[in-house]
């Protein structure tokens, strides 16, 4: 099984960006946790990691995932709230996408309460920090 883990805008700054909200782990730390979780699953699982601050690159990676992966774990960052282009890409690719957020977007600023991508994702996990990625991975592997 192959899973793409795609992270959007500003997630490259994890560990230093507002640690009181996003925690002190870096994106590399989270990717290492996901890799370790892959080793413990009963199904051989490979993860491909990608992060970009550019909407078009994320769309291109989603298109690539459609050809090469069984599913996607996506933290779109701020693109969550306004990127209809990413929403359309998710809708078009035909593989399951799980939306993940480190913080609980529903307890934050009003503009963060709305996700334009949720409606085309298989599920949404938010508010559990890096454990949300591990939850998404486990659910994706067990429900494939």
mmCIF file with all atom_site columns, N, CA and C in Angstrom, residues 39-88:
data_model
loop_
_atom_site.group_PDB
_atom_site.id
_atom_site.type_symbol
_atom_site.label_atom_id
_atom_site.label_alt_id
_atom_site.label_comp_id
_atom_site.label_asym_id
_atom_site.label_entity_id
_atom_site.label_seq_id
_atom_site.pdbx_PDB_ins_code
_atom_site.Cartn_x
_atom_site.Cartn_y
_atom_site.Cartn_z
_atom_site.occupancy
_atom_site.B_iso_or_equiv
_atom_site.pdbx_formal_charge
_atom_site.auth_seq_id
_atom_site.auth_comp_id
_atom_site.auth_asym_id
_atom_site.auth_atom_id
_atom_site.pdbx_PDB_model_num
ATOM 1   N N  . UNK A 1 39 ? 5.852   0.890  9.898   1.00 0.00 ? 39 UNK A N  1
ATOM 2   C CA . UNK A 1 39 ? 6.580   -0.344 10.219  1.00 0.00 ? 39 UNK A CA 1
ATOM 3   C C  . UNK A 1 39 ? 5.775   -1.261 11.143  1.00 0.00 ? 39 UNK A C  1
ATOM 4   N N  . UNK A 1 40 ? 4.853   -0.702 11.909  1.00 0.00 ? 40 UNK A N  1
ATOM 5   C CA . UNK A 1 40 ? 4.100   -1.501 12.880  1.00 0.00 ? 40 UNK A CA 1
ATOM 6   C C  . UNK A 1 40 ? 2.783   -2.033 12.325  1.00 0.00 ? 40 UNK A C  1
ATOM 7   N N  . UNK A 1 41 ? 2.400   -1.602 11.145  1.00 0.00 ? 41 UNK A N  1
ATOM 8   C CA . UNK A 1 41 ? 1.129   -2.038 10.570  1.00 0.00 ? 41 UNK A CA 1
ATOM 9   C C  . UNK A 1 41 ? 1.259   -3.429 9.966   1.00 0.00 ? 41 UNK A C  1
ATOM 10  N N  . UNK A 1 42 ? 0.150   -4.143 9.919   1.00 0.00 ? 42 UNK A N  1
ATOM 11  C CA . UNK A 1 42 ? 0.151   -5.505 9.383   1.00 0.00 ? 42 UNK A CA 1
ATOM 12  C C  . UNK A 1 42 ? 0.254   -5.536 7.866   1.00 0.00 ? 42 UNK A C  1
ATOM 13  N N  . UNK A 1 43 ? 0.008   -4.412 7.223   1.00 0.00 ? 43 UNK A N  1
ATOM 14  C CA . UNK A 1 43 ? 0.068   -4.322 5.767   1.00 0.00 ? 43 UNK A CA 1
ATOM 15  C C  . UNK A 1 43 ? 1.332   -3.555 5.396   1.00 0.00 ? 43 UNK A C  1
ATOM 16  N N  . UNK A 1 44 ? 2.134   -4.069 4.480   1.00 0.00 ? 44 UNK A N  1
ATOM 17  C CA . UNK A 1 44 ? 3.305   -3.286 4.051   1.00 0.00 ? 44 UNK A CA 1
ATOM 18  C C  . UNK A 1 44 ? 2.844   -1.932 3.499   1.00 0.00 ? 44 UNK A C  1
ATOM 19  N N  . UNK A 1 45 ? 3.361   -0.870 4.076   1.00 0.00 ? 45 UNK A N  1
ATOM 20  C CA . UNK A 1 45 ? 2.912   0.471  3.731   1.00 0.00 ? 45 UNK A CA 1
ATOM 21  C C  . UNK A 1 45 ? 4.110   1.367  3.471   1.00 0.00 ? 45 UNK A C  1
ATOM 22  N N  . UNK A 1 46 ? 4.039   2.080  2.366   1.00 0.00 ? 46 UNK A N  1
ATOM 23  C CA . UNK A 1 46 ? 5.062   3.063  2.013   1.00 0.00 ? 46 UNK A CA 1
ATOM 24  C C  . UNK A 1 46 ? 4.401   4.430  1.998   1.00 0.00 ? 46 UNK A C  1
ATOM 25  N N  . UNK A 1 47 ? 5.088   5.411  2.564   1.00 0.00 ? 47 UNK A N  1
ATOM 26  C CA . UNK A 1 47 ? 4.577   6.783  2.541   1.00 0.00 ? 47 UNK A CA 1
ATOM 27  C C  . UNK A 1 47 ? 5.508   7.660  1.724   1.00 0.00 ? 47 UNK A C  1
ATOM 28  N N  . UNK A 1 48 ? 4.910   8.516  0.930   1.00 0.00 ? 48 UNK A N  1
ATOM 29  C CA . UNK A 1 48 ? 5.623   9.520  0.153   1.00 0.00 ? 48 UNK A CA 1
ATOM 30  C C  . UNK A 1 48 ? 5.278   10.861 0.782   1.00 0.00 ? 48 UNK A C  1
ATOM 31  N N  . UNK A 1 49 ? 6.289   11.600 1.215   1.00 0.00 ? 49 UNK A N  1
ATOM 32  C CA . UNK A 1 49 ? 6.074   12.870 1.917   1.00 0.00 ? 49 UNK A CA 1
ATOM 33  C C  . UNK A 1 49 ? 6.314   14.043 0.985   1.00 0.00 ? 49 UNK A C  1
ATOM 34  N N  . UNK A 1 50 ? 5.438   15.055 1.114   1.00 0.00 ? 50 UNK A N  1
ATOM 35  C CA . UNK A 1 50 ? 5.557   16.245 0.278   1.00 0.00 ? 50 UNK A CA 1
ATOM 36  C C  . UNK A 1 50 ? 4.996   17.436 1.043   1.00 0.00 ? 50 UNK A C  1
ATOM 37  N N  . UNK A 1 51 ? 5.687   18.552 0.949   1.00 0.00 ? 51 UNK A N  1
ATOM 38  C CA . UNK A 1 51 ? 5.210   19.813 1.525   1.00 0.00 ? 51 UNK A CA 1
ATOM 39  C C  . UNK A 1 51 ? 5.468   20.926 0.529   1.00 0.00 ? 51 UNK A C  1
ATOM 40  N N  . UNK A 1 52 ? 4.483   21.803 0.385   1.00 0.00 ? 52 UNK A N  1
ATOM 41  C CA . UNK A 1 52 ? 4.674   22.968 -0.473  1.00 0.00 ? 52 UNK A CA 1
ATOM 42  C C  . UNK A 1 52 ? 3.839   24.132 0.039   1.00 0.00 ? 52 UNK A C  1
ATOM 43  N N  . UNK A 1 53 ? 4.368   25.315 -0.181  1.00 0.00 ? 53 UNK A N  1
ATOM 44  C CA . UNK A 1 53 ? 3.640   26.545 0.110   1.00 0.00 ? 53 UNK A CA 1
ATOM 45  C C  . UNK A 1 53 ? 2.910   27.054 -1.133  1.00 0.00 ? 53 UNK A C  1
ATOM 46  N N  . UNK A 1 54 ? 2.907   26.253 -2.196  1.00 0.00 ? 54 UNK A N  1
ATOM 47  C CA . UNK A 1 54 ? 2.344   26.672 -3.478  1.00 0.00 ? 54 UNK A CA 1
ATOM 48  C C  . UNK A 1 54 ? 1.167   25.780 -3.856  1.00 0.00 ? 54 UNK A C  1
ATOM 49  N N  . UNK A 1 55 ? 0.034   26.393 -4.026  1.00 0.00 ? 55 UNK A N  1
ATOM 50  C CA . UNK A 1 55 ? -1.207  25.679 -4.318  1.00 0.00 ? 55 UNK A CA 1
ATOM 51  C C  . UNK A 1 55 ? -1.081  24.759 -5.530  1.00 0.00 ? 55 UNK A C  1
ATOM 52  N N  . UNK A 1 56 ? -0.523  25.240 -6.614  1.00 0.00 ? 56 UNK A N  1
ATOM 53  C CA . UNK A 1 56 ? -0.399  24.445 -7.832  1.00 0.00 ? 56 UNK A CA 1
ATOM 54  C C  . UNK A 1 56 ? 0.453   23.209 -7.649  1.00 0.00 ? 56 UNK A C  1
ATOM 55  N N  . UNK A 1 57 ? 1.499   23.300 -6.849  1.00 0.00 ? 57 UNK A N  1
ATOM 56  C CA . UNK A 1 57 ? 2.345   22.130 -6.586  1.00 0.00 ? 57 UNK A CA 1
ATOM 57  C C  . UNK A 1 57 ? 1.573   21.063 -5.808  1.00 0.00 ? 57 UNK A C  1
ATOM 58  N N  . UNK A 1 58 ? 0.715   21.496 -4.900  1.00 0.00 ? 58 UNK A N  1
ATOM 59  C CA . UNK A 1 58 ? -0.104  20.543 -4.149  1.00 0.00 ? 58 UNK A CA 1
ATOM 60  C C  . UNK A 1 58 ? -1.090  19.858 -5.088  1.00 0.00 ? 58 UNK A C  1
ATOM 61  N N  . UNK A 1 59 ? -1.683  20.621 -5.987  1.00 0.00 ? 59 UNK A N  1
ATOM 62  C CA . UNK A 1 59 ? -2.600  20.044 -6.970  1.00 0.00 ? 59 UNK A CA 1
ATOM 63  C C  . UNK A 1 59 ? -1.863  19.036 -7.846  1.00 0.00 ? 59 UNK A C  1
ATOM 64  N N  . UNK A 1 60 ? -0.684  19.387 -8.322  1.00 0.00 ? 60 UNK A N  1
ATOM 65  C CA . UNK A 1 60 ? 0.109   18.455 -9.133  1.00 0.00 ? 60 UNK A CA 1
ATOM 66  C C  . UNK A 1 60 ? 0.416   17.177 -8.359  1.00 0.00 ? 60 UNK A C  1
ATOM 67  N N  . UNK A 1 61 ? 0.724   17.296 -7.075  1.00 0.00 ? 61 UNK A N  1
ATOM 68  C CA . UNK A 1 61 ? 1.039   16.112 -6.267  1.00 0.00 ? 61 UNK A CA 1
ATOM 69  C C  . UNK A 1 61 ? -0.213  15.253 -6.051  1.00 0.00 ? 61 UNK A C  1
ATOM 70  N N  . UNK A 1 62 ? -1.365  15.876 -5.901  1.00 0.00 ? 62 UNK A N  1
ATOM 71  C CA . UNK A 1 62 ? -2.612  15.112 -5.812  1.00 0.00 ? 62 UNK A CA 1
ATOM 72  C C  . UNK A 1 62 ? -2.865  14.340 -7.102  1.00 0.00 ? 62 UNK A C  1
ATOM 73  N N  . UNK A 1 63 ? -2.622  14.976 -8.243  1.00 0.00 ? 63 UNK A N  1
ATOM 74  C CA . UNK A 1 63 ? -2.772  14.294 -9.535  1.00 0.00 ? 63 UNK A CA 1
ATOM 75  C C  . UNK A 1 63 ? -1.812  13.111 -9.625  1.00 0.00 ? 63 UNK A C  1
ATOM 76  N N  . UNK A 1 64 ? -0.588  13.308 -9.191  1.00 0.00 ? 64 UNK A N  1
ATOM 77  C CA . UNK A 1 64 ? 0.403   12.226 -9.176  1.00 0.00 ? 64 UNK A CA 1
ATOM 78  C C  . UNK A 1 64 ? -0.052  11.082 -8.273  1.00 0.00 ? 64 UNK A C  1
ATOM 79  N N  . UNK A 1 65 ? -0.596  11.430 -7.122  1.00 0.00 ? 65 UNK A N  1
ATOM 80  C CA . UNK A 1 65 ? -1.079  10.413 -6.185  1.00 0.00 ? 65 UNK A CA 1
ATOM 81  C C  . UNK A 1 65 ? -2.155  9.545  -6.825  1.00 0.00 ? 65 UNK A C  1
ATOM 82  N N  . UNK A 1 66 ? -2.990  10.135 -7.655  1.00 0.00 ? 66 UNK A N  1
ATOM 83  C CA . UNK A 1 66 ? -4.054  9.368  -8.320  1.00 0.00 ? 66 UNK A CA 1
ATOM 84  C C  . UNK A 1 66 ? -3.476  8.237  -9.155  1.00 0.00 ? 66 UNK A C  1
ATOM 85  N N  . UNK A 1 67 ? -2.307  8.441  -9.707  1.00 0.00 ? 67 UNK A N  1
ATOM 86  C CA . UNK A 1 67 ? -1.663  7.431  -10.561 1.00 0.00 ? 67 UNK A CA 1
ATOM 87  C C  . UNK A 1 67 ? -0.817  6.443  -9.760  1.00 0.00 ? 67 UNK A C  1
ATOM 88  N N  . UNK A 1 68 ? -0.390  6.834  -8.567  1.00 0.00 ? 68 UNK A N  1
ATOM 89  C CA . UNK A 1 68 ? 0.636   6.056  -7.864  1.00 0.00 ? 68 UNK A CA 1
ATOM 90  C C  . UNK A 1 68 ? 0.299   5.602  -6.463  1.00 0.00 ? 68 UNK A C  1
ATOM 91  N N  . UNK A 1 69 ? -0.801  6.057  -5.895  1.00 0.00 ? 69 UNK A N  1
ATOM 92  C CA . UNK A 1 69 ? -1.063  5.799  -4.481  1.00 0.00 ? 69 UNK A CA 1
ATOM 93  C C  . UNK A 1 69 ? -2.445  5.201  -4.259  1.00 0.00 ? 69 UNK A C  1
ATOM 94  N N  . UNK A 1 70 ? -2.597  4.639  -3.073  1.00 0.00 ? 70 UNK A N  1
ATOM 95  C CA . UNK A 1 70 ? -3.890  4.095  -2.654  1.00 0.00 ? 70 UNK A CA 1
ATOM 96  C C  . UNK A 1 70 ? -4.717  5.117  -1.881  1.00 0.00 ? 70 UNK A C  1
ATOM 97  N N  . UNK A 1 71 ? -4.069  6.172  -1.419  1.00 0.00 ? 71 UNK A N  1
ATOM 98  C CA . UNK A 1 71 ? -4.768  7.202  -0.667  1.00 0.00 ? 71 UNK A CA 1
ATOM 99  C C  . UNK A 1 71 ? -3.837  8.339  -0.308  1.00 0.00 ? 71 UNK A C  1
ATOM 100 N N  . UNK A 1 72 ? -4.443  9.398  0.236   1.00 0.00 ? 72 UNK A N  1
ATOM 101 C CA . UNK A 1 72 ? -3.705  10.607 0.592   1.00 0.00 ? 72 UNK A CA 1
ATOM 102 C C  . UNK A 1 72 ? -4.112  11.057 1.987   1.00 0.00 ? 72 UNK A C  1
ATOM 103 N N  . UNK A 1 73 ? -3.121  11.436 2.767   1.00 0.00 ? 73 UNK A N  1
ATOM 104 C CA . UNK A 1 73 ? -3.338  12.176 4.013   1.00 0.00 ? 73 UNK A CA 1
ATOM 105 C C  . UNK A 1 73 ? -2.931  13.604 3.704   1.00 0.00 ? 73 UNK A C  1
ATOM 106 N N  . UNK A 1 74 ? -3.867  14.541 3.862   1.00 0.00 ? 74 UNK A N  1
ATOM 107 C CA . UNK A 1 74 ? -3.651  15.921 3.439   1.00 0.00 ? 74 UNK A CA 1
ATOM 108 C C  . UNK A 1 74 ? -3.899  16.897 4.574   1.00 0.00 ? 74 UNK A C  1
ATOM 109 N N  . UNK A 1 75 ? -2.877  17.700 4.883   1.00 0.00 ? 75 UNK A N  1
ATOM 110 C CA . UNK A 1 75 ? -3.051  18.864 5.741   1.00 0.00 ? 75 UNK A CA 1
ATOM 111 C C  . UNK A 1 75 ? -2.830  20.072 4.835   1.00 0.00 ? 75 UNK A C  1
ATOM 112 N N  . UNK A 1 76 ? -3.910  20.675 4.345   1.00 0.00 ? 76 UNK A N  1
ATOM 113 C CA . UNK A 1 76 ? -3.749  21.769 3.389   1.00 0.00 ? 76 UNK A CA 1
ATOM 114 C C  . UNK A 1 76 ? -3.288  23.082 4.013   1.00 0.00 ? 76 UNK A C  1
ATOM 115 N N  . UNK A 1 77 ? -3.198  23.143 5.348   1.00 0.00 ? 77 UNK A N  1
ATOM 116 C CA . UNK A 1 77 ? -2.861  24.416 5.978   1.00 0.00 ? 77 UNK A CA 1
ATOM 117 C C  . UNK A 1 77 ? -3.955  25.432 5.654   1.00 0.00 ? 77 UNK A C  1
ATOM 118 N N  . UNK A 1 78 ? -3.568  26.665 5.450   1.00 0.00 ? 78 UNK A N  1
ATOM 119 C CA . UNK A 1 78 ? -4.543  27.730 5.184   1.00 0.00 ? 78 UNK A CA 1
ATOM 120 C C  . UNK A 1 78 ? -5.325  27.519 3.888   1.00 0.00 ? 78 UNK A C  1
ATOM 121 N N  . UNK A 1 79 ? -4.812  26.703 2.966   1.00 0.00 ? 79 UNK A N  1
ATOM 122 C CA . UNK A 1 79 ? -5.563  26.413 1.739   1.00 0.00 ? 79 UNK A CA 1
ATOM 123 C C  . UNK A 1 79 ? -6.905  25.747 2.064   1.00 0.00 ? 79 UNK A C  1
ATOM 124 N N  . UNK A 1 80 ? -7.006  25.146 3.234   1.00 0.00 ? 80 UNK A N  1
ATOM 125 C CA . UNK A 1 80 ? -8.237  24.509 3.703   1.00 0.00 ? 80 UNK A CA 1
ATOM 126 C C  . UNK A 1 80 ? -9.439  25.417 3.536   1.00 0.00 ? 80 UNK A C  1
ATOM 127 N N  . UNK A 1 81 ? -9.234  26.691 3.796   1.00 0.00 ? 81 UNK A N  1
ATOM 128 C CA . UNK A 1 81 ? -10.341 27.622 3.959   1.00 0.00 ? 81 UNK A CA 1
ATOM 129 C C  . UNK A 1 81 ? -10.755 28.340 2.686   1.00 0.00 ? 81 UNK A C  1
ATOM 130 N N  . UNK A 1 82 ? -9.975  28.182 1.605   1.00 0.00 ? 82 UNK A N  1
ATOM 131 C CA . UNK A 1 82 ? -10.343 28.929 0.402   1.00 0.00 ? 82 UNK A CA 1
ATOM 132 C C  . UNK A 1 82 ? -9.937  28.295 -0.919  1.00 0.00 ? 82 UNK A C  1
ATOM 133 N N  . UNK A 1 83 ? -9.245  27.177 -0.918  1.00 0.00 ? 83 UNK A N  1
ATOM 134 C CA . UNK A 1 83 ? -8.750  26.647 -2.180  1.00 0.00 ? 83 UNK A CA 1
ATOM 135 C C  . UNK A 1 83 ? -9.750  25.691 -2.835  1.00 0.00 ? 83 UNK A C  1
ATOM 136 N N  . UNK A 1 84 ? -10.591 26.275 -3.670  1.00 0.00 ? 84 UNK A N  1
ATOM 137 C CA . UNK A 1 84 ? -11.517 25.454 -4.449  1.00 0.00 ? 84 UNK A CA 1
ATOM 138 C C  . UNK A 1 84 ? -10.758 24.643 -5.495  1.00 0.00 ? 84 UNK A C  1
ATOM 139 N N  . UNK A 1 85 ? -9.582  25.100 -5.885  1.00 0.00 ? 85 UNK A N  1
ATOM 140 C CA . UNK A 1 85 ? -8.764  24.342 -6.842  1.00 0.00 ? 85 UNK A CA 1
ATOM 141 C C  . UNK A 1 85 ? -8.271  23.041 -6.214  1.00 0.00 ? 85 UNK A C  1
ATOM 142 N N  . UNK A 1 86 ? -7.843  23.079 -4.963  1.00 0.00 ? 86 UNK A N  1
ATOM 143 C CA . UNK A 1 86 ? -7.439  21.851 -4.274  1.00 0.00 ? 86 UNK A CA 1
ATOM 144 C C  . UNK A 1 86 ? -8.663  20.969 -4.044  1.00 0.00 ? 86 UNK A C  1
ATOM 145 N N  . UNK A 1 87 ? -9.780  21.569 -3.682  1.00 0.00 ? 87 UNK A N  1
ATOM 146 C CA . UNK A 1 87 ? -11.027 20.813 -3.521  1.00 0.00 ? 87 UNK A CA 1
ATOM 147 C C  . UNK A 1 87 ? -11.361 20.067 -4.803  1.00 0.00 ? 87 UNK A C  1
ATOM 148 N N  . UNK A 1 88 ? -11.307 20.753 -5.930  1.00 0.00 ? 88 UNK A N  1
ATOM 149 C CA . UNK A 1 88 ? -11.629 20.124 -7.212  1.00 0.00 ? 88 UNK A CA 1
ATOM 150 C C  . UNK A 1 88 ? -10.649 19.005 -7.550  1.00 0.00 ? 88 UNK A C  1
#
